[in-house]
Short mmCIF file of C-alpha atoms and ligand atoms in Angstrom, two decimals:
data_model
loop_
_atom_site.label_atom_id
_atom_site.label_comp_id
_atom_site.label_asym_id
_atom_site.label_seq_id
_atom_site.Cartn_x
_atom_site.Cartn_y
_atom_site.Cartn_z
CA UNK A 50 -25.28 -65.53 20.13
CA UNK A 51 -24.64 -62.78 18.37
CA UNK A 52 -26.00 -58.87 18.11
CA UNK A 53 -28.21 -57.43 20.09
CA UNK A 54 -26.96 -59.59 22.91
CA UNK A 55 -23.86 -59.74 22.46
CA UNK A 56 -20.86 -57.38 21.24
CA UNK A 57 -17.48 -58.84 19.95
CA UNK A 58 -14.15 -56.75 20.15
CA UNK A 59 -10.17 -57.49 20.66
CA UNK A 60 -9.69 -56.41 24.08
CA UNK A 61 -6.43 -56.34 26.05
CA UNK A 62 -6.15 -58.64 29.22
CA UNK A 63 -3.17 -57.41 30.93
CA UNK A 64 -0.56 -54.41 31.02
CA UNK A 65 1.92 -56.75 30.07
CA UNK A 66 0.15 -58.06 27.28
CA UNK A 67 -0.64 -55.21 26.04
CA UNK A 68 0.03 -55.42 22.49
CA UNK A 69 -1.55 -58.56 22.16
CA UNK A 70 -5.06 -57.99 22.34
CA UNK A 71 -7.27 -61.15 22.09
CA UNK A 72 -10.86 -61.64 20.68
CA UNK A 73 -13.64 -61.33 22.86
CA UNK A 74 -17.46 -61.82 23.31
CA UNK A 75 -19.11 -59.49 25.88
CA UNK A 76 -22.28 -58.37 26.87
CA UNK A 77 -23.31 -55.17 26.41
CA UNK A 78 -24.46 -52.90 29.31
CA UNK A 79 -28.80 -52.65 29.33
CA UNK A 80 -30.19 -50.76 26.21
CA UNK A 81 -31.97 -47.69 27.87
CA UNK A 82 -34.37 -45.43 26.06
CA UNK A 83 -31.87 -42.55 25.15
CA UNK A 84 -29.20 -44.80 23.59
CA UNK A 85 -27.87 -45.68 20.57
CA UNK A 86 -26.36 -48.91 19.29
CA UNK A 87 -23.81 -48.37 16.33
CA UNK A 88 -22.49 -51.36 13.90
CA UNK A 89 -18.94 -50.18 13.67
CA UNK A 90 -17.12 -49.09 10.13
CA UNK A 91 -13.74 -47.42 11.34
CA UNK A 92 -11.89 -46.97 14.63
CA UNK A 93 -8.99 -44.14 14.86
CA UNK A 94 -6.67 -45.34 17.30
CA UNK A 95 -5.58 -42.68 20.00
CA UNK A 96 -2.39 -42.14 22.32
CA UNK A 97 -5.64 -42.17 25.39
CA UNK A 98 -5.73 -45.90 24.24
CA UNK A 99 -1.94 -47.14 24.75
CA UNK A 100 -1.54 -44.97 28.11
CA UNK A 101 -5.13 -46.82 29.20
CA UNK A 102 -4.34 -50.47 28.20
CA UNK A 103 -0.67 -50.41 29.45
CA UNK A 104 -1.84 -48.75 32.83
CA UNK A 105 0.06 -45.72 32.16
CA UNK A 106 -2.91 -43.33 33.25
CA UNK A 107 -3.62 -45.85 36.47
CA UNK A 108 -4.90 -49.22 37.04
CA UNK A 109 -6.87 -50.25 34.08
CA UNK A 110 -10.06 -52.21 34.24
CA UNK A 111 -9.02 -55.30 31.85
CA UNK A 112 -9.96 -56.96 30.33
CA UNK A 113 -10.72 -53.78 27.97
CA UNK A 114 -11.71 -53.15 24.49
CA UNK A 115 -10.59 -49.77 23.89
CA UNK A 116 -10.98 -47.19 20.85
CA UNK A 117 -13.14 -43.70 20.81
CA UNK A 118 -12.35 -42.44 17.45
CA UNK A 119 -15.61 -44.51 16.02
CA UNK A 120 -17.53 -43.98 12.94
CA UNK A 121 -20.28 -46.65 12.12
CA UNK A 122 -24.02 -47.36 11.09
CA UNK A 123 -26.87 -46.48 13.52
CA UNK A 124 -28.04 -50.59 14.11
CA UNK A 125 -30.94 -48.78 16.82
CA UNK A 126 -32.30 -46.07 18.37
CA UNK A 127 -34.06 -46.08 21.51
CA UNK A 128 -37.41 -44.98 22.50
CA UNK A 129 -36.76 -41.40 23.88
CA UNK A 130 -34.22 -40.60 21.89
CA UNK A 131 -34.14 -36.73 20.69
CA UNK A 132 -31.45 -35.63 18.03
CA UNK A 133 -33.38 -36.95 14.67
CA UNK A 134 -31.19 -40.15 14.72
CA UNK A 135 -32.00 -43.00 12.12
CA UNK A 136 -31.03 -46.29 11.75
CA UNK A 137 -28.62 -47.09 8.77
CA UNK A 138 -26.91 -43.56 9.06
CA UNK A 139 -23.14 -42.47 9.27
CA UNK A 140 -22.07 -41.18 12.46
CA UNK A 141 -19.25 -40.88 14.85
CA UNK A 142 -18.46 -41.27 18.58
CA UNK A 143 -15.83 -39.80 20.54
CA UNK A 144 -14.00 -39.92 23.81
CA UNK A 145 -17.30 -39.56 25.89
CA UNK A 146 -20.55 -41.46 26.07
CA UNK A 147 -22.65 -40.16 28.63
CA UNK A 148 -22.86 -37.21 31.32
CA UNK A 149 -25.93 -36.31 33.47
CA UNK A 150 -27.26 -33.58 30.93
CA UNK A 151 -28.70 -31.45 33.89
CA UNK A 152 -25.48 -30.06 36.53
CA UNK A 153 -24.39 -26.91 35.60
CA UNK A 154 -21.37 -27.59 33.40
CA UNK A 155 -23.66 -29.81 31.53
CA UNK A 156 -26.46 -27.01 31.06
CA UNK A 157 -23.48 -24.53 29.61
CA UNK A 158 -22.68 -26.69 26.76
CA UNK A 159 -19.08 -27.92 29.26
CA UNK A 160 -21.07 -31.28 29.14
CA UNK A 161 -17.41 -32.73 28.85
CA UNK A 162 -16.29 -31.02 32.32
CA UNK A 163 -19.32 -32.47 33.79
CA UNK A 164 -18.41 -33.96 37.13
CA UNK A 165 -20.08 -37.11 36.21
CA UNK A 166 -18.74 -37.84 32.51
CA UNK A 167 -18.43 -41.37 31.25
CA UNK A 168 -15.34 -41.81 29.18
CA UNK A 169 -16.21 -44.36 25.81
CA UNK A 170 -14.54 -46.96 27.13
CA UNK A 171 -13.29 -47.91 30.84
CA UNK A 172 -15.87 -46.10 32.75
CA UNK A 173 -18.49 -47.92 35.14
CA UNK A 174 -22.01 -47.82 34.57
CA UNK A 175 -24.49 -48.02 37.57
CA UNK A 176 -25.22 -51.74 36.42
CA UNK A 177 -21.65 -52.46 37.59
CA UNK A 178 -20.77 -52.83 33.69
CA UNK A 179 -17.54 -51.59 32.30
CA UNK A 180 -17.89 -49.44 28.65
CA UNK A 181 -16.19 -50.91 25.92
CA UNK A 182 -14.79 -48.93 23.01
CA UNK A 183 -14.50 -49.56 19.19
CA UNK A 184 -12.30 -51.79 18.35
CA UNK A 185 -15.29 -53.56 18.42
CA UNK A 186 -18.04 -55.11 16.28
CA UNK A 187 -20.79 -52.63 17.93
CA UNK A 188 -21.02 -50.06 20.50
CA UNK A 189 -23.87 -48.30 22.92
CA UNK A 190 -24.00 -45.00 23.56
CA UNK A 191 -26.30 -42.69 24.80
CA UNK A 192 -27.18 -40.48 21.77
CA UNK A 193 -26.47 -37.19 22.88
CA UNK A 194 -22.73 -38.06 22.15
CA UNK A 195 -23.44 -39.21 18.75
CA UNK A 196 -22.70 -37.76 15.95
CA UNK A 197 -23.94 -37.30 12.25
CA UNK A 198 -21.29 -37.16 10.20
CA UNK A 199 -21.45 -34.79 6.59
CA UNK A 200 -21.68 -36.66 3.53
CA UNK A 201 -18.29 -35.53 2.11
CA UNK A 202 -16.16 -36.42 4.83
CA UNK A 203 -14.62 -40.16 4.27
CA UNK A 204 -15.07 -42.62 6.77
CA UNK A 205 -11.12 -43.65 7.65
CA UNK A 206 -10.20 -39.81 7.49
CA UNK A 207 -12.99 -38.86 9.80
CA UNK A 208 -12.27 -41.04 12.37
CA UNK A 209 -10.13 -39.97 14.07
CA UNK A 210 -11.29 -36.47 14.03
CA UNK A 211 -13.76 -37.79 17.13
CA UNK A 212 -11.01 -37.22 19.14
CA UNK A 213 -7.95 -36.46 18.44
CA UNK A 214 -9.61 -33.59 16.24
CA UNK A 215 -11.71 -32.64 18.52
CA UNK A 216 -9.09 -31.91 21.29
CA UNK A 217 -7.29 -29.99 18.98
CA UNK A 218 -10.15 -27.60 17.61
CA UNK A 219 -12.06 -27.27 21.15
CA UNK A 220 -9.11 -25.47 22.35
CA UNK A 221 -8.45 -23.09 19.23
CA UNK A 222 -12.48 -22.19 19.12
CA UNK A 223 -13.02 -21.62 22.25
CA UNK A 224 -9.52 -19.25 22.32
CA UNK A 225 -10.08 -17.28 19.89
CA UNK A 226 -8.56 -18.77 16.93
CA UNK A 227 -9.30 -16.85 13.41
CA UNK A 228 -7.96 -14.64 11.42
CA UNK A 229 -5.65 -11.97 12.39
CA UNK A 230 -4.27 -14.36 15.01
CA UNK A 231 -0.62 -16.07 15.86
CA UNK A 232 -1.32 -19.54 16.97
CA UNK A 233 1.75 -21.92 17.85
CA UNK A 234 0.50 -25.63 17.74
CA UNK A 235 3.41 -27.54 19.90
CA UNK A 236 3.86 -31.28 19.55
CA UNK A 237 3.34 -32.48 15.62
CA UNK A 238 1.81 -35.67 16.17
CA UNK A 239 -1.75 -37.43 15.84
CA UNK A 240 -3.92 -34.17 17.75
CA UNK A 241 -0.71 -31.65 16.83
CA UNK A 242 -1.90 -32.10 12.92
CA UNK A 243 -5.08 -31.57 13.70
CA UNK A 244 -4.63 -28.50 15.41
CA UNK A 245 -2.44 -27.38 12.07
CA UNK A 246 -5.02 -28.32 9.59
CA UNK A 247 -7.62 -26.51 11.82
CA UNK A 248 -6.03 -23.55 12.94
CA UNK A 249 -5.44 -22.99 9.57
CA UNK A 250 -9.01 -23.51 8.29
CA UNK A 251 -10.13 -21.36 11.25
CA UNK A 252 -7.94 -18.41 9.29
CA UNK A 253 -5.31 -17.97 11.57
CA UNK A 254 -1.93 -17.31 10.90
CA UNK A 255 -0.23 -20.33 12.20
CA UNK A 256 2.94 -21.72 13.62
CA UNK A 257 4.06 -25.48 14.27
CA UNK A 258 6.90 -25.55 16.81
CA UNK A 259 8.81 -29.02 17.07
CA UNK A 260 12.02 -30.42 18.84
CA UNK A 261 13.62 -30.95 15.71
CA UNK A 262 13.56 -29.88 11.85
CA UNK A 263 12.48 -33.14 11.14
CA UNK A 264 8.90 -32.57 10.59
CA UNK A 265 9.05 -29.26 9.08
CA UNK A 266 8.50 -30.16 5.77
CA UNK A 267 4.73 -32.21 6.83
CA UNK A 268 4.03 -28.86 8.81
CA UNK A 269 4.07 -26.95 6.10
CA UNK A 270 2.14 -29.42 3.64
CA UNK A 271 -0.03 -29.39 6.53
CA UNK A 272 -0.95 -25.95 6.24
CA UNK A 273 1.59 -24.28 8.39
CA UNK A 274 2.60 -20.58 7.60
CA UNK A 275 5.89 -21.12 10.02
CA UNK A 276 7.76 -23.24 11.78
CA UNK A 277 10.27 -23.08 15.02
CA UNK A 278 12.71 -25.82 16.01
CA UNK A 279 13.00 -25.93 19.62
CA UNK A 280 16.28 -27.68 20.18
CA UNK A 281 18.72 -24.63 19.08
CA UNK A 282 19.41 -22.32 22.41
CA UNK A 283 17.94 -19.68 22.49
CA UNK A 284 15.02 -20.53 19.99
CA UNK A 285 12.60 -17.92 21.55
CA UNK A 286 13.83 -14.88 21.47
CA UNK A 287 13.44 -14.09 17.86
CA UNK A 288 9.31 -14.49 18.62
CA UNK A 289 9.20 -13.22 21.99
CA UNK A 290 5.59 -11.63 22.89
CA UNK A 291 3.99 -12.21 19.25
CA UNK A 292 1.62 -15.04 19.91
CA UNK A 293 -1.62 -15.09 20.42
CA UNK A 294 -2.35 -18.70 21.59
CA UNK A 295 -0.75 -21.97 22.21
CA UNK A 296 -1.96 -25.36 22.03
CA UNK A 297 0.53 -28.00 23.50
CA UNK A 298 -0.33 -31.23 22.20
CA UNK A 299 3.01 -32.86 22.81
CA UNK A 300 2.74 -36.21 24.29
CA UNK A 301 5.64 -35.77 27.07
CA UNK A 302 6.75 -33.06 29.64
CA UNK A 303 9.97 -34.38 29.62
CA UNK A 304 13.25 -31.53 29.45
CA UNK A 305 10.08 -29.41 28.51
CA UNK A 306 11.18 -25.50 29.67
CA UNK A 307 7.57 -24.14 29.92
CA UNK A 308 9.07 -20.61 30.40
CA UNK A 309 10.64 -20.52 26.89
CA UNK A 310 6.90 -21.43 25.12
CA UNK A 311 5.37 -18.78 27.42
CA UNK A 312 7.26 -16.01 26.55
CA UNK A 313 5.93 -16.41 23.00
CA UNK A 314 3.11 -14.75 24.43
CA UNK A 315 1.60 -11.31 23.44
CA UNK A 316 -0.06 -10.16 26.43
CA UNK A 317 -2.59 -12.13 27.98
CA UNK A 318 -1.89 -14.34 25.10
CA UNK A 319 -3.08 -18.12 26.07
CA UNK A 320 -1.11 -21.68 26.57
CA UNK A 321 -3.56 -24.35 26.06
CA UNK A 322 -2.69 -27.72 27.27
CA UNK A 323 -4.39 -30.79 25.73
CA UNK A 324 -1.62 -33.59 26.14
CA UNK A 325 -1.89 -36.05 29.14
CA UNK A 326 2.25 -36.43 29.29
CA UNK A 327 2.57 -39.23 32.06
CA UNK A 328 5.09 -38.56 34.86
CA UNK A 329 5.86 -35.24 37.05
CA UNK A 330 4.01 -32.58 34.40
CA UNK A 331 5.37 -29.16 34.24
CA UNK A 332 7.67 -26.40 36.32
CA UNK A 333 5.95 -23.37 37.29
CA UNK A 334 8.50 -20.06 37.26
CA UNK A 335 6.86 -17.45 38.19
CA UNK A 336 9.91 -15.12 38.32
CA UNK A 337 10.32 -15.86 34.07
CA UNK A 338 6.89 -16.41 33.51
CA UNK A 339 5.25 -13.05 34.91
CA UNK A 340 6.66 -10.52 32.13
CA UNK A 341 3.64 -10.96 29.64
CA UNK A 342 0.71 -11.84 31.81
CA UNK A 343 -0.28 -14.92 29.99
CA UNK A 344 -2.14 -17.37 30.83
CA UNK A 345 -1.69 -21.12 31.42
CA UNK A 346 -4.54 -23.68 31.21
CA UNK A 347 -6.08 -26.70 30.00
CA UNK A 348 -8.69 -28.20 28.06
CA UNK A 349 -10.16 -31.67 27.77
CA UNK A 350 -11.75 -33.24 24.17
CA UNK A 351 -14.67 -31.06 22.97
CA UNK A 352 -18.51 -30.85 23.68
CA UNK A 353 -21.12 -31.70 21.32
CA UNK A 354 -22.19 -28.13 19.84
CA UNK A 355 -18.00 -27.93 19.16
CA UNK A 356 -17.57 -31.40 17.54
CA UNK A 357 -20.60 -30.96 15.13
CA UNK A 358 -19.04 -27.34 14.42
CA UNK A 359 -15.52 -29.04 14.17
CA UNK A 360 -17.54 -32.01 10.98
CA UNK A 361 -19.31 -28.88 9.48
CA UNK A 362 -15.91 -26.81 8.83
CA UNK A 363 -13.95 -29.71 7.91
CA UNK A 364 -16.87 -30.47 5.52
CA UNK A 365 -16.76 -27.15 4.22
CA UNK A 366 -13.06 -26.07 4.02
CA UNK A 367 -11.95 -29.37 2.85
CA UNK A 368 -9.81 -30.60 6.23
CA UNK A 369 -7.98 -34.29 5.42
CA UNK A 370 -6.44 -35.88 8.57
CA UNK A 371 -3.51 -38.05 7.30
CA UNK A 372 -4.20 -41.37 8.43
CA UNK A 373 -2.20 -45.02 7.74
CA UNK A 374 -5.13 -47.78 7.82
CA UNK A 375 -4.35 -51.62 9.33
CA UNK A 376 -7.26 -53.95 9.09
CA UNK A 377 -9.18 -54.25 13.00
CA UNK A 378 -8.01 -57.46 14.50
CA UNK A 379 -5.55 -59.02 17.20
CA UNK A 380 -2.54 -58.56 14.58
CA UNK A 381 -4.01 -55.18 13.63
CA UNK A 382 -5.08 -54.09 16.91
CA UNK A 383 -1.88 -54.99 18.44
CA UNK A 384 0.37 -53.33 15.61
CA UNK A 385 -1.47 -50.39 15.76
CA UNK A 386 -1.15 -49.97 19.53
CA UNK A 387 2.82 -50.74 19.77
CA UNK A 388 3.54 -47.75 16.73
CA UNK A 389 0.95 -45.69 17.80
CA UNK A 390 3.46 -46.36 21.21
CA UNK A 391 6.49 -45.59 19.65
CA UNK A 392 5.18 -42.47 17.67
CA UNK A 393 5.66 -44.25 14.19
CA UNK A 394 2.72 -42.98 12.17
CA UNK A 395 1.74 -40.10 10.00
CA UNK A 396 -0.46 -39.11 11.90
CA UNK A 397 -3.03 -41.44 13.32
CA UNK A 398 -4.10 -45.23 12.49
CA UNK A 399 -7.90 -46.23 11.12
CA UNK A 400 -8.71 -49.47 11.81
CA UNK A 401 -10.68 -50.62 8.57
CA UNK A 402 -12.28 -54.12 7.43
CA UNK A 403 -14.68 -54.57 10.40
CA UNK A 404 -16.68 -56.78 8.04
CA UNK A 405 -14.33 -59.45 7.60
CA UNK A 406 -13.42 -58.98 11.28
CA UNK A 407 -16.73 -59.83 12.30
CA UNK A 408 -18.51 -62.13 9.72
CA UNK A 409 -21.10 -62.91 12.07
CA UNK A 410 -22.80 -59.45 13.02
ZN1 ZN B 156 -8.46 -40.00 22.29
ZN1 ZN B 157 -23.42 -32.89 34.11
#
């Protein structure tokens, strides 16, 4: 057996064997008329993936093939498909691979808020089948949430742009983020660079902040106009009220005093969370946190009219993720997981060589 009927991937069996992901046959979930199958090139792998396969985020469905920074090869398109897809062309898929297209969220372009949203991989279809990400040889998604990616843009640098890149420009778009503007990107790390590289290509002025001096020097080469080490006393006060936004995309909450980002805030100015720190989250002061009126909020990946913006500018201004590649399989898989764990990459792992991974498809 071997494609259509059956997928292959390296999926992880247990939380405490999580680094050791083992090689797998699976069915697919049914082809229906509005999806997509994809013959996979290049996997990013995300932080979402080591919280989901070590149970981090809650009890994960194993065992699991995770991944949802894919870029790959149209294999199929189905019947009622809508979007002008073709079989044999470049595309990517994200963090999401279906929502119901017709609630309200989904009719405003929020289809990512919608109540209903199926994540890439771990979510339950209707069939009672489990979705299965791309550290795979395939994947099947409904098309709506894939995406054709520009000519220019190389495959291993691209991928992970599906999501880390897209959680980090969704939030500077939607904010306001463009020339004229102070943004502060917080957290340098696999969605933190992102959020550089695209602040800066959205024209803003822009600002990495980081516990340490240690990655000043990458912020910069990054794109960064300035830079603010957090772990001096007193850091703040020289940039009190002169921000206009702030994406958080640091990875932990821990020792974090919210206050001291917030008053980096012009008025009304905006704190944009897009990390998923595990454990307590943050500490609300209202007494230090009222003197600018700013605002505190979230925002999860990035719909489709914002990822296809998100290709196009990269495309056009030239954006290059950093990325280390290690070759998709048990070893690779596993590697990539455990240092994308301990925060030892610059910034984000492709997995690569997906032929000679799976010589049968
Ligand atoms: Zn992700
Ligand atoms: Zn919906």
């Amino acid at each position: 057996m071997g494609y259509p009927d059956t997928f292959e991937g390296f999926a992880v069996e247990s939380a405490d064997k999580w680094t050791e992901p083992k090689y797998r046959e699976y069915k697919p979930r049914p082809f229906e008329e509005r999806d997509v199958d994809i013959e996979v090139q290049a996997c990013g792998v995300c932080g979402s993936d080591v919280h989901t396969v070590t149970s981090g985020w809650g009890e994960c469905p194993y065992p699991l093939v995770v991944g949802h920074e894919i870029v790959g090869i149209v294999k199929r398109v189905g019947d009622k498909c809508e979007t002008g897809l073709k079989v044999g062309q470049r595309v990517g898929v994200g963090a999401q691979a279906w929502a119901c297209l017709s609630c309200r969220q989904c009719k405003a372009d929020n289809e990512v808020y919608c109540p209903q949203m199926r994540d890439t991989y771990g979510a339950k279809y209707p069939d009672g089948s489990i979705t299965q990400g791309g550290y795979a040889s395939h994947v099947r998604v409904h098309e709506y949430f894939v995406f054709p990616i520009p000519d220019v843009l190389e495959t291993t640098a691209v991928a992970p742009m599906l999501c880390a890149g897209a959680t980090a420009f969704s939030p500077l778009y939607r904010n306001g983020c463009g020339p004229g503007k102070r943004v502060g990107i917080v957290g340098i790390g696999g969605i933190g660079h992102f959020g550089l590289l695209f602040a800066k290509a959205l024209g803003a002025e822009v600002f990495a902040i980081s516990r340490s001096d240690k990655k000043k020097e990458d912020a910069f080469k990054l794109g960064a106009d300035g830079f603010i080490a957090t772990e001096k006393k007193g850091w703040n006060e020289e940039y009190s009220m002169t921000f206009d936004l702030i994406v958080n995309c640091a990875n932990s909450s821990e020792n974090f005093d919210l206050a001291a980002y917030m008053s980096l805030l012009d008025v009304n100015g905006r704190f944009i969370n897009v990390g998923l720190p595990e454990g307590d989250g943050f500490k609300i002061e209202p007494f230090k946190m009222i003197g600018n009126g700013a605002v505190f909020g979230f925002s999860h990946i990035a719909s489709r009219p914002e990822i296809l913006k998100m290709l196009d500018i990269a495309a056009e201004k030239g954006v290059k993720s950093w990325v280390e590649t290690l070759p998709v399989g048990e070893k690779g898989c596993g590697e990539a997981l455990k240092r994308c764990h301990d925060n030892d990459v610059r910034y984000r792992f492709t997995l690569t060589d997906y032929d000679k991974a799976f010589p049968k498809k």
